[in-house]
Amino acid sequence: MEILTYVLQGVLALMFLMAGFGKVTGSKMHVEAFTHWRLPQWFRIVTGLVELAGAVLLIVGYWNSTSAMAGSLLLCITSVGGIITHIRVKDSFKDTAMILFLAILSFVVLYLYLA
């Protein structure tokens, strides 16, 4: 079970490193998405920094399980916020599927560390 936890943790960290980096650097996709969601661009940067922090905590979590739990909890909360944002603007399931997947993955990693 430990190997599964590490693999899921790595996938989650990689996904949020990419998403967070894109938000912080202002990739066109993320700028347009935050405009579509009617959210200010400064919030895109804050969201990206939170995602990067969660990913770093997951990476540190390979050596310190408390960091992994903190990172997965932070990303759980962030993912739920993302899901609510997609629902608020009535995005399609296709547009919401990735953040839903990441939320589930975050909850699974947190659960595996708590179990």
mmCIF file of N, CA and C in Angstrom:
data_model
loop_
_atom_site.group_PDB
_atom_site.id
_atom_site.type_symbol
_atom_site.label_atom_id
_atom_site.label_comp_id
_atom_site.label_asym_id
_atom_site.label_seq_id
_atom_site.Cartn_x
_atom_site.Cartn_y
_atom_site.Cartn_z
ATOM 1 N N MET A 1 0.826 -1.194 0.000
ATOM 2 C CA MET A 1 0.000 0.000 0.000
ATOM 3 C C MET A 1 0.868 1.254 0.000
ATOM 4 N N GLU A 2 2.058 1.143 0.575
ATOM 5 C CA GLU A 2 2.960 2.293 0.636
ATOM 6 C C GLU A 2 3.397 2.726 -0.762
ATOM 7 N N ILE A 3 3.635 1.762 -1.644
ATOM 8 C CA ILE A 3 4.057 2.086 -3.013
ATOM 9 C C ILE A 3 2.933 2.816 -3.734
ATOM 10 N N LEU A 4 1.693 2.339 -3.580
ATOM 11 C CA LEU A 4 0.546 3.004 -4.193
ATOM 12 C C LEU A 4 0.425 4.444 -3.702
ATOM 13 N N THR A 5 0.609 4.639 -2.415
ATOM 14 C CA THR A 5 0.540 5.985 -1.844
ATOM 15 C C THR A 5 1.594 6.885 -2.472
ATOM 16 N N TYR A 6 2.815 6.393 -2.599
ATOM 17 C CA TYR A 6 3.893 7.191 -3.181
ATOM 18 C C TYR A 6 3.642 7.519 -4.647
ATOM 19 N N VAL A 7 3.109 6.557 -5.393
ATOM 20 C CA VAL A 7 2.820 6.793 -6.812
ATOM 21 C C VAL A 7 1.732 7.853 -6.956
ATOM 22 N N LEU A 8 0.637 7.703 -6.216
ATOM 23 C CA LEU A 8 -0.453 8.682 -6.275
ATOM 24 C C LEU A 8 0.019 10.061 -5.817
ATOM 25 N N GLN A 9 0.837 10.075 -4.800
ATOM 26 C CA GLN A 9 1.405 11.326 -4.286
ATOM 27 C C GLN A 9 2.251 12.007 -5.366
ATOM 28 N N GLY A 10 3.041 11.226 -6.080
ATOM 29 C CA GLY A 10 3.873 11.772 -7.145
ATOM 30 C C GLY A 10 3.054 12.318 -8.303
ATOM 31 N N VAL A 11 2.011 11.581 -8.695
ATOM 32 C CA VAL A 11 1.136 12.052 -9.767
ATOM 33 C C VAL A 11 0.472 13.361 -9.356
ATOM 34 N N LEU A 12 -0.030 13.407 -8.137
ATOM 35 C CA LEU A 12 -0.701 14.602 -7.629
ATOM 36 C C LEU A 12 0.267 15.789 -7.574
ATOM 37 N N ALA A 13 1.473 15.560 -7.084
ATOM 38 C CA ALA A 13 2.468 16.632 -7.008
ATOM 39 C C ALA A 13 2.815 17.145 -8.402
ATOM 40 N N LEU A 14 3.010 16.251 -9.339
ATOM 41 C CA LEU A 14 3.355 16.650 -10.703
ATOM 42 C C LEU A 14 2.233 17.464 -11.343
ATOM 43 N N MET A 15 1.002 17.011 -11.188
ATOM 44 C CA MET A 15 -0.141 17.717 -11.785
ATOM 45 C C MET A 15 -0.274 19.128 -11.211
ATOM 46 N N PHE A 16 -0.130 19.261 -9.892
ATOM 47 C CA PHE A 16 -0.270 20.582 -9.287
ATOM 48 C C PHE A 16 0.963 21.454 -9.506
ATOM 49 N N LEU A 17 2.137 20.864 -9.696
ATOM 50 C CA LEU A 17 3.309 21.664 -10.082
ATOM 51 C C LEU A 17 3.074 22.309 -11.445
ATOM 52 N N MET A 18 2.557 21.525 -12.373
ATOM 53 C CA MET A 18 2.296 22.055 -13.714
ATOM 54 C C MET A 18 1.187 23.108 -13.684
ATOM 55 N N ALA A 19 0.101 22.806 -12.987
ATOM 56 C CA ALA A 19 -1.022 23.754 -12.930
ATOM 57 C C ALA A 19 -0.616 25.039 -12.204
ATOM 58 N N GLY A 20 0.058 24.892 -11.089
ATOM 59 C CA GLY A 20 0.484 26.068 -10.322
ATOM 60 C C GLY A 20 1.471 26.922 -11.073
ATOM 61 N N PHE A 21 2.416 26.279 -11.746
ATOM 62 C CA PHE A 21 3.414 27.024 -12.522
ATOM 63 C C PHE A 21 2.737 27.797 -13.653
ATOM 64 N N GLY A 22 1.766 27.159 -14.315
ATOM 65 C CA GLY A 22 1.045 27.829 -15.391
ATOM 66 C C GLY A 22 0.274 29.042 -14.907
ATOM 67 N N LYS A 23 -0.306 28.927 -13.724
ATOM 68 C CA LYS A 23 -1.061 30.055 -13.164
ATOM 69 C C LYS A 23 -0.128 31.198 -12.758
ATOM 70 N N VAL A 24 0.957 30.875 -12.110
ATOM 71 C CA VAL A 24 1.884 31.907 -11.636
ATOM 72 C C VAL A 24 2.566 32.629 -12.801
ATOM 73 N N THR A 25 2.917 31.890 -13.838
ATOM 74 C CA THR A 25 3.603 32.505 -14.973
ATOM 75 C C THR A 25 2.640 33.185 -15.941
ATOM 76 N N GLY A 26 1.347 32.990 -15.750
ATOM 77 C CA GLY A 26 0.358 33.680 -16.572
ATOM 78 C C GLY A 26 0.159 33.083 -17.947
ATOM 79 N N SER A 27 0.115 31.744 -18.023
ATOM 80 C CA SER A 27 -0.139 31.127 -19.319
ATOM 81 C C SER A 27 -1.493 31.590 -19.854
ATOM 82 N N LYS A 28 -1.572 31.681 -21.163
ATOM 83 C CA LYS A 28 -2.777 32.199 -21.805
ATOM 84 C C LYS A 28 -4.020 31.425 -21.358
ATOM 85 N N MET A 29 -3.903 30.105 -21.271
ATOM 86 C CA MET A 29 -5.032 29.264 -20.878
ATOM 87 C C MET A 29 -5.565 29.664 -19.510
ATOM 88 N N HIS A 30 -4.676 29.862 -18.544
ATOM 89 C CA HIS A 30 -5.104 30.194 -17.184
ATOM 90 C C HIS A 30 -5.644 31.622 -17.091
ATOM 91 N N VAL A 31 -5.037 32.547 -17.813
ATOM 92 C CA VAL A 31 -5.535 33.927 -17.810
ATOM 93 C C VAL A 31 -6.966 33.949 -18.355
ATOM 94 N N GLU A 32 -7.192 33.257 -19.471
ATOM 95 C CA GLU A 32 -8.530 33.206 -20.059
ATOM 96 C C GLU A 32 -9.517 32.494 -19.149
ATOM 97 N N ALA A 33 -9.060 31.432 -18.474
ATOM 98 C CA ALA A 33 -9.951 30.688 -17.578
ATOM 99 C C ALA A 33 -10.414 31.572 -16.418
ATOM 100 N N PHE A 34 -9.509 32.304 -15.815
ATOM 101 C CA PHE A 34 -9.896 33.159 -14.686
ATOM 102 C C PHE A 34 -10.800 34.299 -15.148
ATOM 103 N N THR A 35 -10.602 34.761 -16.370
ATOM 104 C CA THR A 35 -11.504 35.774 -16.932
ATOM 105 C C THR A 35 -12.892 35.164 -17.120
ATOM 106 N N HIS A 36 -12.954 33.955 -17.663
ATOM 107 C CA HIS A 36 -14.224 33.247 -17.863
ATOM 108 C C HIS A 36 -14.948 33.024 -16.529
ATOM 109 N N TRP A 37 -14.189 32.713 -15.497
ATOM 110 C CA TRP A 37 -14.791 32.451 -14.178
ATOM 111 C C TRP A 37 -15.124 33.733 -13.424
ATOM 112 N N ARG A 38 -14.817 34.881 -14.041
ATOM 113 C CA ARG A 38 -15.058 36.191 -13.433
ATOM 114 C C ARG A 38 -14.312 36.330 -12.103
ATOM 115 N N LEU A 39 -13.060 35.884 -12.119
ATOM 116 C CA LEU A 39 -12.194 36.007 -10.950
ATOM 117 C C LEU A 39 -11.041 36.941 -11.302
ATOM 118 N N PRO A 40 -10.568 37.731 -10.347
ATOM 119 C CA PRO A 40 -9.467 38.662 -10.645
ATOM 120 C C PRO A 40 -8.163 37.915 -10.921
ATOM 121 N N GLN A 41 -7.318 38.547 -11.719
ATOM 122 C CA GLN A 41 -6.058 37.911 -12.095
ATOM 123 C C GLN A 41 -5.112 37.755 -10.900
ATOM 124 N N TRP A 42 -5.186 38.623 -9.906
ATOM 125 C CA TRP A 42 -4.336 38.439 -8.727
ATOM 126 C C TRP A 42 -4.690 37.137 -8.014
ATOM 127 N N PHE A 43 -5.966 36.726 -8.108
ATOM 128 C CA PHE A 43 -6.380 35.477 -7.463
ATOM 129 C C PHE A 43 -5.803 34.269 -8.203
ATOM 130 N N ARG A 44 -5.547 34.410 -9.505
ATOM 131 C CA ARG A 44 -4.888 33.357 -10.273
ATOM 132 C C ARG A 44 -3.492 33.112 -9.706
ATOM 133 N N ILE A 45 -2.786 34.191 -9.395
ATOM 134 C CA ILE A 45 -1.432 34.061 -8.855
ATOM 135 C C ILE A 45 -1.465 33.433 -7.468
ATOM 136 N N VAL A 46 -2.403 33.876 -6.637
ATOM 137 C CA VAL A 46 -2.538 33.297 -5.294
ATOM 138 C C VAL A 46 -2.854 31.809 -5.391
ATOM 139 N N THR A 47 -3.789 31.463 -6.281
ATOM 140 C CA THR A 47 -4.150 30.056 -6.460
ATOM 141 C C THR A 47 -2.939 29.250 -6.919
ATOM 142 N N GLY A 48 -2.177 29.792 -7.850
ATOM 143 C CA GLY A 48 -0.983 29.106 -8.327
ATOM 144 C C GLY A 48 0.038 28.891 -7.228
ATOM 145 N N LEU A 49 0.231 29.901 -6.377
ATOM 146 C CA LEU A 49 1.177 29.759 -5.259
ATOM 147 C C LEU A 49 0.705 28.705 -4.255
ATOM 148 N N VAL A 50 -0.593 28.664 -4.001
ATOM 149 C CA VAL A 50 -1.144 27.648 -3.093
ATOM 150 C C VAL A 50 -0.938 26.258 -3.690
ATOM 151 N N GLU A 51 -1.185 26.115 -4.993
ATOM 152 C CA GLU A 51 -0.979 24.822 -5.643
ATOM 153 C C GLU A 51 0.490 24.414 -5.613
ATOM 154 N N LEU A 52 1.379 25.355 -5.853
ATOM 155 C CA LEU A 52 2.811 25.043 -5.789
ATOM 156 C C LEU A 52 3.225 24.653 -4.376
ATOM 157 N N ALA A 53 2.697 25.351 -3.377
ATOM 158 C CA ALA A 53 3.014 25.019 -1.986
ATOM 159 C C ALA A 53 2.527 23.610 -1.642
ATOM 160 N N GLY A 54 1.314 23.267 -2.085
ATOM 161 C CA GLY A 54 0.788 21.925 -1.839
ATOM 162 C C GLY A 54 1.645 20.859 -2.501
ATOM 163 N N ALA A 55 2.093 21.132 -3.733
ATOM 164 C CA ALA A 55 2.936 20.172 -4.451
ATOM 165 C C ALA A 55 4.283 20.000 -3.751
ATOM 166 N N VAL A 56 4.863 21.098 -3.295
ATOM 167 C CA VAL A 56 6.143 21.022 -2.575
ATOM 168 C C VAL A 56 5.971 20.228 -1.281
ATOM 169 N N LEU A 57 4.882 20.471 -0.578
ATOM 170 C CA LEU A 57 4.620 19.703 0.654
ATOM 171 C C LEU A 57 4.498 18.209 0.346
ATOM 172 N N LEU A 58 3.873 17.873 -0.771
ATOM 173 C CA LEU A 58 3.776 16.457 -1.147
ATOM 174 C C LEU A 58 5.145 15.867 -1.448
ATOM 175 N N ILE A 59 6.001 16.641 -2.098
ATOM 176 C CA ILE A 59 7.345 16.148 -2.402
ATOM 177 C C ILE A 59 8.141 15.957 -1.113
ATOM 178 N N VAL A 60 8.081 16.926 -0.208
ATOM 179 C CA VAL A 60 8.750 16.795 1.091
ATOM 180 C C VAL A 60 8.150 15.620 1.867
ATOM 181 N N GLY A 61 6.881 15.333 1.580
ATOM 182 C CA GLY A 61 6.182 14.245 2.256
ATOM 183 C C GLY A 61 6.753 12.863 2.013
ATOM 184 N N TYR A 62 7.611 12.725 1.018
ATOM 185 C CA TYR A 62 8.277 11.433 0.832
ATOM 186 C C TYR A 62 9.193 11.120 2.015
ATOM 187 N N TRP A 63 9.650 12.152 2.699
ATOM 188 C CA TRP A 63 10.522 11.974 3.851
ATOM 189 C C TRP A 63 9.829 12.285 5.166
ATOM 190 N N ASN A 64 8.753 13.036 5.105
ATOM 191 C CA ASN A 64 8.049 13.468 6.312
ATOM 192 C C ASN A 64 6.544 13.349 6.059
ATOM 193 N N SER A 65 5.921 12.339 6.625
ATOM 194 C CA SER A 65 4.513 12.067 6.331
ATOM 195 C C SER A 65 3.586 13.207 6.747
ATOM 196 N N THR A 66 3.957 13.981 7.754
ATOM 197 C CA THR A 66 3.130 15.116 8.169
ATOM 198 C C THR A 66 3.032 16.144 7.045
ATOM 199 N N SER A 67 4.117 16.354 6.330
ATOM 200 C CA SER A 67 4.097 17.279 5.194
ATOM 201 C C SER A 67 3.188 16.765 4.087
ATOM 202 N N ALA A 68 3.221 15.472 3.849
ATOM 203 C CA ALA A 68 2.351 14.891 2.819
ATOM 204 C C ALA A 68 0.886 15.068 3.188
ATOM 205 N N MET A 69 0.567 14.870 4.455
ATOM 206 C CA MET A 69 -0.818 15.064 4.896
ATOM 207 C C MET A 69 -1.235 16.521 4.754
ATOM 208 N N ALA A 70 -0.349 17.438 5.127
ATOM 209 C CA ALA A 70 -0.660 18.866 5.010
ATOM 210 C C ALA A 70 -0.831 19.257 3.550
ATOM 211 N N GLY A 71 0.037 18.764 2.691
ATOM 212 C CA GLY A 71 -0.056 19.077 1.265
ATOM 213 C C GLY A 71 -1.325 18.534 0.635
ATOM 214 N N SER A 72 -1.654 17.295 0.960
ATOM 215 C CA SER A 72 -2.869 16.721 0.377
ATOM 216 C C SER A 72 -4.118 17.411 0.915
ATOM 217 N N LEU A 73 -4.118 17.806 2.176
ATOM 218 C CA LEU A 73 -5.260 18.539 2.728
ATOM 219 C C LEU A 73 -5.394 19.909 2.061
ATOM 220 N N LEU A 74 -4.290 20.602 1.887
ATOM 221 C CA LEU A 74 -4.304 21.908 1.215
ATOM 222 C C LEU A 74 -4.844 21.770 -0.208
ATOM 223 N N LEU A 75 -4.419 20.724 -0.911
ATOM 224 C CA LEU A 75 -4.876 20.528 -2.279
ATOM 225 C C LEU A 75 -6.317 20.039 -2.332
ATOM 226 N N CYS A 76 -6.761 19.316 -1.305
ATOM 227 C CA CYS A 76 -8.186 18.942 -1.212
ATOM 228 C C CYS A 76 -9.049 20.196 -1.151
ATOM 229 N N ILE A 77 -8.692 21.096 -0.276
ATOM 230 C CA ILE A 77 -9.457 22.329 -0.094
ATOM 231 C C ILE A 77 -9.425 23.167 -1.369
ATOM 232 N N THR A 78 -8.263 23.277 -1.981
ATOM 233 C CA THR A 78 -8.121 24.032 -3.226
ATOM 234 C C THR A 78 -8.960 23.408 -4.338
ATOM 235 N N SER A 79 -8.950 22.088 -4.421
ATOM 236 C CA SER A 79 -9.720 21.396 -5.450
ATOM 237 C C SER A 79 -11.215 21.585 -5.268
ATOM 238 N N VAL A 80 -11.673 21.537 -4.035
ATOM 239 C CA VAL A 80 -13.096 21.762 -3.777
ATOM 240 C C VAL A 80 -13.473 23.180 -4.208
ATOM 241 N N GLY A 81 -12.612 24.134 -3.938
ATOM 242 C CA GLY A 81 -12.846 25.503 -4.405
ATOM 243 C C GLY A 81 -12.929 25.572 -5.918
ATOM 244 N N GLY A 82 -12.081 24.821 -6.594
ATOM 245 C CA GLY A 82 -12.113 24.775 -8.056
ATOM 246 C C GLY A 82 -13.399 24.161 -8.575
ATOM 247 N N ILE A 83 -13.854 23.102 -7.933
ATOM 248 C CA ILE A 83 -15.108 22.461 -8.336
ATOM 249 C C ILE A 83 -16.272 23.436 -8.163
ATOM 250 N N ILE A 84 -16.293 24.125 -7.036
ATOM 251 C CA ILE A 84 -17.365 25.104 -6.788
ATOM 252 C C ILE A 84 -17.331 26.212 -7.841
ATOM 253 N N THR A 85 -16.138 26.633 -8.225
ATOM 254 C CA THR A 85 -16.008 27.660 -9.263
ATOM 255 C C THR A 85 -16.602 27.177 -10.578
ATOM 256 N N HIS A 86 -16.294 25.946 -10.975
ATOM 257 C CA HIS A 86 -16.835 25.400 -12.219
ATOM 258 C C HIS A 86 -18.360 25.291 -12.154
ATOM 259 N N ILE A 87 -18.872 24.881 -11.008
ATOM 260 C CA ILE A 87 -20.327 24.770 -10.856
ATOM 261 C C ILE A 87 -20.972 26.155 -10.916
ATOM 262 N N ARG A 88 -20.347 27.132 -10.278
ATOM 263 C CA ARG A 88 -20.893 28.494 -10.223
ATOM 264 C C ARG A 88 -21.092 29.094 -11.610
ATOM 265 N N VAL A 89 -20.155 28.829 -12.527
ATOM 266 C CA VAL A 89 -20.271 29.392 -13.875
ATOM 267 C C VAL A 89 -20.911 28.411 -14.856
ATOM 268 N N LYS A 90 -21.399 27.295 -14.327
ATOM 269 C CA LYS A 90 -22.107 26.284 -15.129
ATOM 270 C C LYS A 90 -21.238 25.714 -16.255
ATOM 271 N N ASP A 91 -19.988 25.413 -15.933
ATOM 272 C CA ASP A 91 -19.113 24.750 -16.894
ATOM 273 C C ASP A 91 -19.600 23.324 -17.131
ATOM 274 N N SER A 92 -19.237 22.769 -18.277
ATOM 275 C CA SER A 92 -19.625 21.393 -18.596
ATOM 276 C C SER A 92 -18.839 20.406 -17.725
ATOM 277 N N PHE A 93 -19.308 19.175 -17.707
ATOM 278 C CA PHE A 93 -18.600 18.146 -16.942
ATOM 279 C C PHE A 93 -17.200 17.948 -17.504
ATOM 280 N N LYS A 94 -17.072 18.073 -18.823
ATOM 281 C CA LYS A 94 -15.762 17.924 -19.464
ATOM 282 C C LYS A 94 -14.767 18.941 -18.906
ATOM 283 N N ASP A 95 -15.230 20.173 -18.698
ATOM 284 C CA ASP A 95 -14.350 21.214 -18.159
ATOM 285 C C ASP A 95 -14.065 21.014 -16.672
ATOM 286 N N THR A 96 -14.971 20.340 -15.982
ATOM 287 C CA THR A 96 -14.854 20.152 -14.534
ATOM 288 C C THR A 96 -14.151 18.843 -14.175
ATOM 289 N N ALA A 97 -14.049 17.930 -15.121
ATOM 290 C CA ALA A 97 -13.566 16.575 -14.834
ATOM 291 C C ALA A 97 -12.161 16.544 -14.236
ATOM 292 N N MET A 98 -11.245 17.352 -14.744
ATOM 293 C CA MET A 98 -9.855 17.286 -14.267
ATOM 294 C C MET A 98 -9.743 17.707 -12.809
ATOM 295 N N ILE A 99 -10.389 18.817 -12.439
ATOM 296 C CA ILE A 99 -10.283 19.247 -11.045
ATOM 297 C C ILE A 99 -11.019 18.267 -10.127
ATOM 298 N N LEU A 100 -12.078 17.642 -10.639
ATOM 299 C CA LEU A 100 -12.777 16.617 -9.866
ATOM 300 C C LEU A 100 -11.856 15.420 -9.632
ATOM 301 N N PHE A 101 -11.140 15.013 -10.678
ATOM 302 C CA PHE A 101 -10.174 13.923 -10.555
ATOM 303 C C PHE A 101 -9.085 14.267 -9.540
ATOM 304 N N LEU A 102 -8.567 15.490 -9.613
ATOM 305 C CA LEU A 102 -7.511 15.901 -8.682
ATOM 306 C C LEU A 102 -8.030 15.988 -7.248
ATOM 307 N N ALA A 103 -9.281 16.388 -7.072
ATOM 308 C CA ALA A 103 -9.872 16.424 -5.725
ATOM 309 C C ALA A 103 -9.959 15.016 -5.157
ATOM 310 N N ILE A 104 -10.445 14.089 -5.970
ATOM 311 C CA ILE A 104 -10.559 12.692 -5.512
ATOM 312 C C ILE A 104 -9.181 12.140 -5.187
ATOM 313 N N LEU A 105 -8.213 12.409 -6.044
ATOM 314 C CA LEU A 105 -6.846 11.933 -5.813
ATOM 315 C C LEU A 105 -6.270 12.529 -4.532
ATOM 316 N N SER A 106 -6.540 13.791 -4.281
ATOM 317 C CA SER A 106 -6.069 14.441 -3.047
ATOM 318 C C SER A 106 -6.681 13.786 -1.822
ATOM 319 N N PHE A 107 -7.988 13.527 -1.885
ATOM 320 C CA PHE A 107 -8.663 12.870 -0.762
ATOM 321 C C PHE A 107 -8.123 11.458 -0.547
ATOM 322 N N VAL A 108 -7.842 10.738 -1.633
ATOM 323 C CA VAL A 108 -7.307 9.372 -1.505
ATOM 324 C C VAL A 108 -5.929 9.401 -0.852
ATOM 325 N N VAL A 109 -5.063 10.307 -1.278
ATOM 326 C CA VAL A 109 -3.720 10.393 -0.693
ATOM 327 C C VAL A 109 -3.835 10.750 0.790
ATOM 328 N N LEU A 110 -4.690 11.707 1.125
ATOM 329 C CA LEU A 110 -4.877 12.052 2.524
ATOM 330 C C LEU A 110 -5.372 10.854 3.319
ATOM 331 N N TYR A 111 -6.347 10.149 2.779
ATOM 332 C CA TYR A 111 -6.890 8.968 3.468
ATOM 333 C C TYR A 111 -5.818 7.907 3.678
ATOM 334 N N LEU A 112 -4.996 7.666 2.647
ATOM 335 C CA LEU A 112 -3.961 6.636 2.767
ATOM 336 C C LEU A 112 -2.938 6.991 3.857
ATOM 337 N N TYR A 113 -2.686 8.269 4.055
ATOM 338 C CA TYR A 113 -1.760 8.653 5.117
ATOM 339 C C TYR A 113 -2.427 8.569 6.489
ATOM 340 N N LEU A 114 -3.718 8.815 6.534
ATOM 341 C CA LEU A 114 -4.427 8.752 7.825
ATOM 342 C C LEU A 114 -4.720 7.311 8.253
ATOM 343 N N ALA A 115 -4.790 6.411 7.283
ATOM 344 C CA ALA A 115 -5.146 5.003 7.582
ATOM 345 C C ALA A 115 -3.991 4.257 8.214
#
